[in-house]
Every structure is written in C-alpha cells, then in structure tokens.
Tab-separated table of C-alpha atoms in Angstrom:
chain	number	residue	atom	x	y	z
R	1	UNK	CA	11.964	-31.951	7.408
R	2	UNK	CA	13.725	-32.325	10.899
R	3	UNK	CA	17.326	-33.000	9.183
R	4	UNK	CA	18.120	-30.156	7.863
R	5	UNK	CA	21.276	-29.001	9.354
R	6	UNK	CA	21.662	-25.120	10.073
R	7	UNK	CA	25.493	-24.512	11.190
R	8	UNK	CA	25.832	-21.349	13.873
R	9	UNK	CA	27.253	-19.073	10.266
R	10	UNK	CA	24.167	-19.984	8.156
R	11	UNK	CA	21.946	-19.064	11.237
R	12	UNK	CA	23.792	-15.876	12.274
R	13	UNK	CA	23.427	-14.377	8.730
R	14	UNK	CA	19.798	-15.408	8.714
R	15	UNK	CA	19.418	-12.961	11.032
R	16	UNK	CA	21.367	-10.433	9.975
R	17	UNK	CA	19.132	-10.426	6.751
R	18	UNK	CA	16.244	-11.035	8.533
R	19	UNK	CA	17.069	-7.769	10.811
R	20	UNK	CA	18.426	-5.636	7.531
R	21	UNK	CA	16.541	-6.796	4.977
R	22	UNK	CA	13.885	-4.074	3.875
R	23	UNK	CA	13.757	-2.711	6.873
R	24	UNK	CA	17.193	-0.546	5.816
R	25	UNK	CA	15.520	1.681	3.663
R	26	UNK	CA	13.223	3.436	6.437
R	27	UNK	CA	15.156	5.278	9.398
R	28	UNK	CA	13.664	3.305	12.432
R	29	UNK	CA	12.717	5.132	15.503
R	30	UNK	CA	11.719	8.212	13.560
R	31	UNK	CA	8.914	8.820	16.282
R	32	UNK	CA	12.369	10.174	18.353
R	33	UNK	CA	13.105	12.873	15.559
R	34	UNK	CA	17.074	13.629	16.274
R	35	UNK	CA	16.986	10.797	18.849
R	36	UNK	CA	15.927	8.029	16.515
R	37	UNK	CA	19.902	6.908	16.557
R	38	UNK	CA	18.790	6.317	20.551
R	39	UNK	CA	15.366	4.751	19.434
R	40	UNK	CA	17.425	2.096	17.573
R	41	UNK	CA	19.818	1.180	20.814
R	42	UNK	CA	16.845	1.298	22.678
R	43	UNK	CA	15.229	-1.548	20.520
R	44	UNK	CA	18.492	-3.010	20.468
R	45	UNK	CA	18.037	-2.844	24.058
R	46	UNK	CA	14.025	-4.531	24.567
R	47	UNK	CA	14.712	-7.417	22.088
R	48	UNK	CA	17.304	-8.764	24.650
R	49	UNK	CA	14.526	-10.497	27.090
R	50	UNK	CA	12.130	-12.320	23.913
R	51	UNK	CA	15.678	-12.974	21.818
R	52	UNK	CA	16.643	-15.148	24.357
R	53	UNK	CA	13.011	-16.712	24.421
R	54	UNK	CA	13.495	-17.957	21.403
R	55	UNK	CA	16.488	-19.399	21.909
R	56	UNK	CA	15.381	-20.923	25.867
R	57	UNK	CA	13.511	-22.539	23.782
R	58	UNK	CA	15.293	-24.466	21.167
R	59	UNK	CA	17.443	-25.190	24.062
R	60	UNK	CA	14.579	-26.817	25.920
R	61	UNK	CA	13.675	-29.120	23.212
R	62	UNK	CA	16.070	-29.376	20.959
R	63	UNK	CA	15.594	-30.600	17.775
R	64	UNK	CA	12.219	-29.463	17.801
R	65	UNK	CA	10.985	-26.374	16.115
R	66	UNK	CA	8.082	-24.143	17.922
R	67	UNK	CA	5.450	-26.223	15.779
R	68	UNK	CA	6.538	-29.452	17.391
R	69	UNK	CA	6.977	-27.834	20.958
R	70	UNK	CA	3.477	-26.102	20.633
R	71	UNK	CA	2.300	-30.224	20.358
R	72	UNK	CA	4.116	-30.788	23.437
R	73	UNK	CA	3.018	-28.221	25.358
R	74	UNK	CA	-0.499	-27.576	24.490
R	75	UNK	CA	-1.585	-31.007	22.806
R	76	UNK	CA	-2.966	-31.748	19.672
R	77	UNK	CA	-5.954	-29.882	18.935
R	78	UNK	CA	-4.813	-26.340	20.809
R	79	UNK	CA	-1.083	-26.756	19.596
R	80	UNK	CA	-2.510	-27.250	15.925
R	81	UNK	CA	-4.353	-24.230	16.477
R	82	UNK	CA	-1.783	-21.909	17.686
R	83	UNK	CA	0.529	-23.562	15.257
R	84	UNK	CA	-2.203	-22.390	12.400
R	85	UNK	CA	-2.508	-18.581	13.889
R	86	UNK	CA	1.331	-18.409	13.011
R	87	UNK	CA	1.190	-20.187	9.306
R	88	UNK	CA	-1.117	-17.206	8.640
R	89	UNK	CA	0.961	-14.214	10.515
R	90	UNK	CA	3.642	-15.701	8.653
R	91	UNK	CA	1.810	-15.454	5.720
R	92	UNK	CA	0.391	-12.467	6.203
R	93	UNK	CA	4.253	-11.056	6.889
R	94	UNK	CA	5.665	-11.988	3.840
R	95	UNK	CA	2.911	-10.584	1.933
R	96	UNK	CA	3.051	-7.031	3.421
R	97	UNK	CA	7.197	-7.346	2.610
R	98	UNK	CA	6.119	-8.465	-0.755
R	99	UNK	CA	3.978	-5.280	-0.841
R	100	UNK	CA	6.080	-2.904	0.547
R	101	UNK	CA	9.072	-4.033	-1.784
R	102	UNK	CA	6.971	-4.139	-5.077
R	103	UNK	CA	5.222	-0.046	-3.968
R	104	UNK	CA	8.986	0.414	-3.269
R	105	UNK	CA	10.411	-0.344	-7.008
R	106	UNK	CA	7.672	0.920	-8.400
R	107	UNK	CA	7.854	4.348	-7.221
R	108	UNK	CA	11.450	4.498	-7.268
R	109	UNK	CA	11.931	3.183	-10.825
R	110	UNK	CA	9.002	1.446	-12.497
R	111	UNK	CA	6.584	4.138	-11.888
R	112	UNK	CA	4.899	3.524	-15.215
R	113	UNK	CA	4.461	-0.249	-14.439
R	114	UNK	CA	1.906	-1.971	-12.547
R	115	UNK	CA	2.750	-2.661	-9.520
R	116	UNK	CA	1.424	-6.717	-9.741
R	117	UNK	CA	4.696	-7.149	-12.121
R	118	UNK	CA	7.755	-6.711	-9.721
R	119	UNK	CA	5.298	-8.333	-7.039
R	120	UNK	CA	4.961	-11.617	-8.926
R	121	UNK	CA	8.943	-11.941	-9.688
R	122	UNK	CA	9.502	-11.734	-6.161
R	123	UNK	CA	6.878	-13.996	-5.447
R	124	UNK	CA	7.902	-16.798	-7.937
R	125	UNK	CA	11.693	-16.288	-7.148
R	126	UNK	CA	10.331	-16.979	-3.052
R	127	UNK	CA	8.512	-19.699	-4.360
R	128	UNK	CA	11.897	-21.307	-6.097
R	129	UNK	CA	13.770	-21.129	-2.882
R	130	UNK	CA	11.196	-21.966	-0.374
R	131	UNK	CA	11.050	-25.664	-3.166
R	132	UNK	CA	14.927	-26.053	-2.813
R	133	UNK	CA	14.914	-26.117	0.874
R	134	UNK	CA	16.216	-24.434	3.221
R	135	UNK	CA	20.169	-25.184	2.908
R	136	UNK	CA	20.184	-23.285	-0.075
R	137	UNK	CA	18.488	-20.963	0.951
R	138	UNK	CA	21.406	-20.757	3.342
R	139	UNK	CA	23.851	-21.140	0.527
R	140	UNK	CA	22.715	-18.269	-1.498
R	141	UNK	CA	22.586	-15.874	1.615
R	142	UNK	CA	26.392	-17.160	2.609
R	143	UNK	CA	26.507	-15.821	-0.512
R	144	UNK	CA	25.072	-12.472	-0.818
R	145	UNK	CA	25.396	-11.138	2.683
R	146	UNK	CA	29.140	-9.968	2.346
R	147	UNK	CA	28.293	-8.113	-0.993
R	148	UNK	CA	25.624	-6.397	0.897
R	149	UNK	CA	27.199	-5.484	3.796
R	150	UNK	CA	30.239	-3.960	1.424
R	151	UNK	CA	27.750	-2.009	-0.509
R	152	UNK	CA	26.192	-0.827	2.783
R	153	UNK	CA	29.691	0.139	4.365
R	154	UNK	CA	30.893	1.891	0.750
R	155	UNK	CA	27.279	3.888	1.009
R	156	UNK	CA	28.240	4.849	4.384
R	157	UNK	CA	31.889	5.757	3.533
R	158	UNK	CA	31.195	7.532	0.579
R	159	UNK	CA	28.754	10.038	2.254
R	160	UNK	CA	30.848	11.052	5.624
R	161	UNK	CA	31.705	13.897	3.902
R	162	UNK	CA	28.446	15.267	3.485
R	163	UNK	CA	27.565	14.254	7.543
R	164	UNK	CA	26.672	17.303	9.671
R	165	UNK	CA	26.399	16.599	13.098
R	166	UNK	CA	24.018	19.312	14.060
R	167	UNK	CA	21.237	17.345	12.352
R	168	UNK	CA	21.482	14.891	15.632
R	169	UNK	CA	21.876	17.912	18.043
R	170	UNK	CA	21.068	18.248	20.647
R	171	UNK	CA	20.653	15.289	22.006
R	172	UNK	CA	17.033	13.990	24.002
R	173	UNK	CA	16.092	18.208	23.147
R	174	UNK	CA	12.106	16.628	23.143
R	175	UNK	CA	12.678	14.491	26.027
R	176	UNK	CA	13.074	10.427	27.123
R	177	UNK	CA	9.407	9.765	25.889
R	178	UNK	CA	9.386	9.992	21.877
R	179	UNK	CA	12.804	8.016	22.822
R	180	UNK	CA	11.018	4.930	24.319
R	181	UNK	CA	8.021	5.138	21.617
R	182	UNK	CA	10.563	4.667	18.876
R	183	UNK	CA	12.425	2.055	21.330
R	184	UNK	CA	9.231	-0.046	20.815
R	185	UNK	CA	8.722	0.482	16.867
R	186	UNK	CA	11.968	-0.545	16.640
R	187	UNK	CA	11.801	-3.128	18.782
R	188	UNK	CA	8.303	-4.869	16.649
R	189	UNK	CA	9.729	-3.673	13.748
R	190	UNK	CA	12.632	-5.554	12.839
R	191	UNK	CA	14.289	-7.161	15.795
R	192	UNK	CA	11.213	-9.090	17.526
R	193	UNK	CA	10.937	-10.143	13.735
R	194	UNK	CA	13.369	-12.971	14.941
R	195	UNK	CA	10.769	-15.233	15.775
R	196	UNK	CA	10.277	-16.852	12.566
R	197	UNK	CA	13.806	-18.813	13.171
R	198	UNK	CA	11.538	-20.569	16.242
R	199	UNK	CA	9.862	-22.083	12.917
R	200	UNK	CA	12.657	-22.246	10.583
R	201	UNK	CA	15.537	-23.590	13.160
R	202	UNK	CA	15.642	-27.858	13.920
R	203	UNK	CA	19.069	-29.530	14.694
R	204	UNK	CA	22.098	-26.965	15.514
R	205	UNK	CA	26.233	-27.960	15.412
R	206	UNK	CA	25.917	-27.772	19.613
R	207	UNK	CA	23.533	-27.095	21.797
R	208	UNK	CA	24.440	-23.967	22.847
R	209	UNK	CA	24.048	-22.872	18.828
R	210	UNK	CA	20.774	-21.053	19.368
R	211	UNK	CA	22.007	-18.202	21.589
R	212	UNK	CA	24.725	-17.476	19.792
R	213	UNK	CA	22.812	-17.559	16.764
R	214	UNK	CA	20.333	-15.426	18.165
R	215	UNK	CA	22.593	-12.516	20.204
R	216	UNK	CA	25.184	-12.662	17.337
R	217	UNK	CA	22.668	-11.905	14.643
R	218	UNK	CA	20.740	-9.332	16.819
R	219	UNK	CA	24.056	-7.510	17.758
R	220	UNK	CA	25.052	-7.291	14.311
R	221	UNK	CA	22.042	-6.817	12.762
R	222	UNK	CA	21.415	-3.980	15.200
R	223	UNK	CA	24.937	-2.656	14.658
R	224	UNK	CA	23.860	-2.298	10.857
R	225	UNK	CA	20.762	-0.936	11.334
R	226	UNK	CA	22.298	1.698	14.161
R	227	UNK	CA	24.930	3.076	11.097
R	228	UNK	CA	22.557	3.247	8.724
R	229	UNK	CA	19.809	5.662	10.770
R	230	UNK	CA	22.361	7.370	12.354
R	231	UNK	CA	23.966	7.987	8.179
R	232	UNK	CA	20.360	8.973	7.277
R	233	UNK	CA	19.978	11.565	9.617
R	234	UNK	CA	24.006	13.205	9.698
R	235	UNK	CA	23.401	13.678	5.588
R	236	UNK	CA	19.387	14.402	5.148
R	237	UNK	CA	18.226	15.710	8.261
R	238	UNK	CA	15.685	15.161	10.738
R	239	UNK	CA	13.132	16.765	8.420
R	240	UNK	CA	13.911	15.453	5.691
R	241	UNK	CA	14.021	11.782	7.002
R	242	UNK	CA	10.450	12.115	8.439
R	243	UNK	CA	9.111	13.604	5.197
R	244	UNK	CA	10.092	10.494	2.373
R	245	UNK	CA	9.199	7.114	2.496
R	246	UNK	CA	12.398	5.483	1.890
R	247	UNK	CA	15.478	7.963	3.089
R	248	UNK	CA	18.208	5.822	2.249
R	249	UNK	CA	17.341	5.258	-0.948
R	250	UNK	CA	17.169	9.975	-0.743
R	251	UNK	CA	20.657	9.727	0.865
R	252	UNK	CA	22.536	7.615	-1.488
R	253	UNK	CA	21.648	9.924	-4.771
R	254	UNK	CA	23.823	12.288	-2.369
R	255	UNK	CA	26.619	10.347	-3.383
R	256	UNK	CA	29.243	12.406	-5.952
R	257	UNK	CA	32.925	11.955	-6.151
R	258	UNK	CA	34.346	14.408	-8.680
R	259	UNK	CA	31.233	13.517	-11.371
R	260	UNK	CA	32.624	10.379	-11.534
R	261	UNK	CA	31.028	8.250	-9.159
R	262	UNK	CA	27.576	8.621	-9.729
R	263	UNK	CA	23.721	7.180	-9.401
R	264	UNK	CA	24.704	5.177	-6.568
R	265	UNK	CA	21.142	4.830	-5.139
R	266	UNK	CA	20.275	2.166	-8.327
R	267	UNK	CA	23.335	-0.163	-6.237
R	268	UNK	CA	21.394	0.838	-3.546
R	269	UNK	CA	17.982	-0.395	-4.779
R	270	UNK	CA	19.565	-3.694	-5.832
R	271	UNK	CA	20.712	-4.422	-2.393
R	272	UNK	CA	17.503	-3.446	-0.735
R	273	UNK	CA	15.654	-5.764	-2.934
R	274	UNK	CA	17.778	-8.382	-2.603
R	275	UNK	CA	17.957	-8.249	0.788
R	276	UNK	CA	13.632	-8.161	0.800
R	277	UNK	CA	13.933	-11.542	-1.051
R	278	UNK	CA	15.472	-12.898	0.601
R	279	UNK	CA	13.391	-12.196	3.583
R	280	UNK	CA	10.047	-12.516	1.605
R	281	UNK	CA	11.870	-16.330	0.699
R	282	UNK	CA	12.124	-17.036	4.977
R	283	UNK	CA	8.610	-16.161	6.157
R	284	UNK	CA	6.923	-18.287	3.231
R	285	UNK	CA	9.484	-21.340	3.951
R	286	UNK	CA	7.863	-20.646	7.675
R	287	UNK	CA	4.316	-20.366	6.109
R	288	UNK	CA	4.797	-23.667	4.391
R	289	UNK	CA	6.843	-25.681	6.893
R	290	UNK	CA	3.783	-24.756	9.039
R	291	UNK	CA	1.308	-26.159	6.979
R	292	UNK	CA	3.595	-29.245	6.124
R	293	UNK	CA	3.538	-29.579	10.135
R	294	UNK	CA	-0.337	-28.881	11.441
R	295	UNK	CA	-1.592	-31.537	8.487
R	296	UNK	CA	0.867	-34.146	9.009
R	297	UNK	CA	2.737	-33.692	5.677
R	298	UNK	CA	6.646	-35.157	5.174
R	299	UNK	CA	7.202	-32.516	2.320
R	300	UNK	CA	6.698	-28.931	2.544
R	301	UNK	CA	7.899	-28.151	-1.314
R	302	UNK	CA	5.061	-28.587	-3.388
R	303	UNK	CA	3.595	-26.149	-0.562
R	304	UNK	CA	5.095	-22.735	-1.843
R	305	UNK	CA	3.237	-22.113	-5.090
R	306	UNK	CA	-0.243	-22.308	-3.423
R	307	UNK	CA	1.250	-20.002	-0.649
R	308	UNK	CA	3.211	-17.424	-2.443
R	309	UNK	CA	0.302	-17.225	-4.688
R	310	UNK	CA	-2.234	-16.359	-1.117
R	311	UNK	CA	0.836	-13.763	-0.641
R	312	UNK	CA	-0.028	-12.110	-4.054
R	313	UNK	CA	-3.209	-12.064	-4.028
R	314	UNK	CA	-3.097	-10.909	-0.234
R	315	UNK	CA	-1.255	-7.514	-1.592
R	316	UNK	CA	-3.865	-6.473	-3.617
R	317	UNK	CA	-6.761	-6.239	-0.236
R	318	UNK	CA	-4.248	-5.073	2.835
R	319	UNK	CA	-3.672	-0.879	1.651
R	320	UNK	CA	-4.326	1.089	-1.571
R	321	UNK	CA	-1.783	3.716	-1.183
R	322	UNK	CA	1.887	4.222	-0.252
R	323	UNK	CA	-0.051	6.018	2.580
R	324	UNK	CA	-1.613	3.499	4.022
R	325	UNK	CA	1.280	0.642	3.995
R	326	UNK	CA	2.909	3.369	6.779
R	327	UNK	CA	-0.286	4.108	8.538
R	328	UNK	CA	-0.066	0.667	9.066
R	329	UNK	CA	3.317	0.109	10.384
R	330	UNK	CA	3.156	2.949	12.538
R	331	UNK	CA	-0.591	2.476	14.032
R	332	UNK	CA	-1.711	-1.187	13.776
R	333	UNK	CA	1.426	-3.326	13.589
R	334	UNK	CA	3.142	-2.406	16.796
R	335	UNK	CA	0.032	-3.844	18.502
R	336	UNK	CA	-0.956	-6.335	16.032
R	337	UNK	CA	2.888	-7.759	15.960
R	338	UNK	CA	2.708	-8.279	19.630
R	339	UNK	CA	0.466	-10.588	19.712
R	340	UNK	CA	2.606	-13.539	17.567
R	341	UNK	CA	6.173	-11.325	19.220
R	342	UNK	CA	5.323	-11.580	22.096
R	343	UNK	CA	3.231	-12.595	24.094
R	344	UNK	CA	2.510	-15.545	22.918
R	345	UNK	CA	6.451	-16.727	22.668
R	346	UNK	CA	6.379	-15.854	26.428
R	347	UNK	CA	3.377	-18.518	27.330
R	348	UNK	CA	4.782	-20.860	25.355
R	349	UNK	CA	7.810	-20.840	27.243
R	350	UNK	CA	6.391	-20.266	30.125
R	351	UNK	CA	4.126	-23.771	28.778
R	352	UNK	CA	7.773	-25.135	28.417
R	353	UNK	CA	9.823	-24.835	31.104
R	354	UNK	CA	6.680	-26.158	33.033
R	355	UNK	CA	6.588	-29.233	30.585
R	356	UNK	CA	10.231	-30.316	30.571
R	357	UNK	CA	9.827	-30.661	34.746
R	358	UNK	CA	6.564	-32.441	33.763
R	359	UNK	CA	9.134	-34.483	31.866
R	360	UNK	CA	11.981	-34.731	33.537
C-alpha cells in the first residue's frame, strides 16, 4: 500500500475534484445571503491554518499516512481506536455523498426511477475504482478534471449576458455576522474535507510536495467554488438561490444562444454526477485503506465490495427526504464534522510534534 507515489500534479487534481465534486451543485455560504460570495472567500481564509496542519503531518512523518501516524503517536491500542473512528467517518462521508447524488439524479431527471437504482450504479463504479487502486483513480481524474473545468468555464461564460450586478448589492447590508456563519459553513463543507488526503497520500515527489499539493489545490478549487457561487447569485438572485435545492442546475437552464444552444443543464448534471462519483471513490478508498491498516491486511482492494455495500445500506437509514438531507447539512454536519476535520487533526498534530522531538 505504501508504494503508491502521488505526483504533485495528481495530488493537486485530487484536491480540486474533492472540493468541486458534489458541492458545486449548491451555493456555499448561502447563510450570508447576497454576501455568499464573501462567505466563500472567508471560508478559504479559515481553511488555510488547518490545511497547513494536514500538510505538516505528512512533512513530519514522510512516507506515512494518518493511520500510521496515529499508531506512532498514540500507540497501537489508542491509535487503532482512532483509526476505526476515521474509518466510520469516511465511510459515512461516502454514504452521504452517495445519497446526495442519488437524490439529485432522482429529483432532476429520473424522478420515476427508484433512488436505489442510480445509487447502486454509482456505488459499483466507486467500488471498481477503489479496487483498481489510487494510481488508476488519479489517471481518471487527471483526464476528466480538465473537461470538467472547461465545461464549468463555459457555463459561467455563457451566463454573462444574464448576470445582474444588483443581485449582490448592497454589499454587507446585513453586517458581518451572517458572513462569518456562512464562512464557517463553507469551511466545514467542502474545504475541510481535504482531511481525507492525510489518509490517502503517503509518498510524494519531494519533501515540500504536501504543502504544494494542499495549498495549490485549495486555492484553485476555492476559486472555482467562488466563481460558481457568484455566478449563481448574479444570474438567479439570492431569493431564488435560497429557495431551490440545486441552483447551479437551475442556472444552467438559463443558457440559450439563438435557440441553438440549449439544455445546457444536462451537461452540467453529467459533470456534477461525474465529480460526485470521483469524490465518493476517494472517501471509500480512505475507509478501505483504514480497515486494512487497522487489521493488518496487506491489500485493501478486497475490502471495497463490503464497504461499498455498507455505504449503499447507510443511504436507507440516514435521511427520509431531500429536506432532511439539507437540514442535516446545515444543522448537524458543521458540529459533527468538526470533530474529525479540526479537533482530532489538531490533537494529532500536537502529538506528532512532541513525538518528533522525542524521536530526535
């Protein structure tokens, strides 16, 4: 497992697809209203310290992932216990994204098809990707990400004639508090989700690669999220964005060029499903790798099937409707995810710094 070397380019592409993946279908930081675009910028700024901590963990223990670091810093018993907590969280994370993308497909397109059908299809694809290994996943992402970026760029460009600057004016009309709330929301989803790469990345091109990968990926992915959020606000207005579930898909329906280029939302839907599939594969891979490391297996590929089936089953028990999905995302997720994305990484980082001094 530790022989898989991630190049800087592949690592950056992985971070970008994780950030843009399933989150670009929504407007992040909508708690700030018209200032949601400012909330995205604040979320990027808040993300810098924790991103540096993620990179620092790799820098301290070169060639080790988070599961190895936990055993080095806390011993086998406590270390494996925390490993199992992260296995649960990453698997739950994959199941949440799987449920979101299944609900999206069922809502905007296959509304007469049972949601279990698209869910199973995407889960099978993710299991196959995990079984093939991280190198194959990286090659897929390196191939598809430029296509996704081009299509999202075309989405923004074609909507320029329909943008209205008054939709984001006046700036900070409700003060800074809503922007702070929105920024924290954006931080927990999607920017702090890059915690998963502390489990996936092991070997790099050089010693400074972790910083380059994490920071560059954050900046590029953050800029893309900011552009999409601002585009949705300028085209739809905050009232529409705050009352629909998938504003990016709705905004794509406004693309009409001389009655020739229409139905652009179909392309956007495919792009978002493809990004979500890659994101599910990343989290499922991390959970499989965690199980292999915790129980001493040499390979993780054979674990993909049972873990994938568990993620499918989890989608049945999580939420009963699309309303509950968004209520969970707004009311519970920021607190629940912060334990694994912020609190535990900070504790692990402090323990790693202490352990490093002891080893030296």
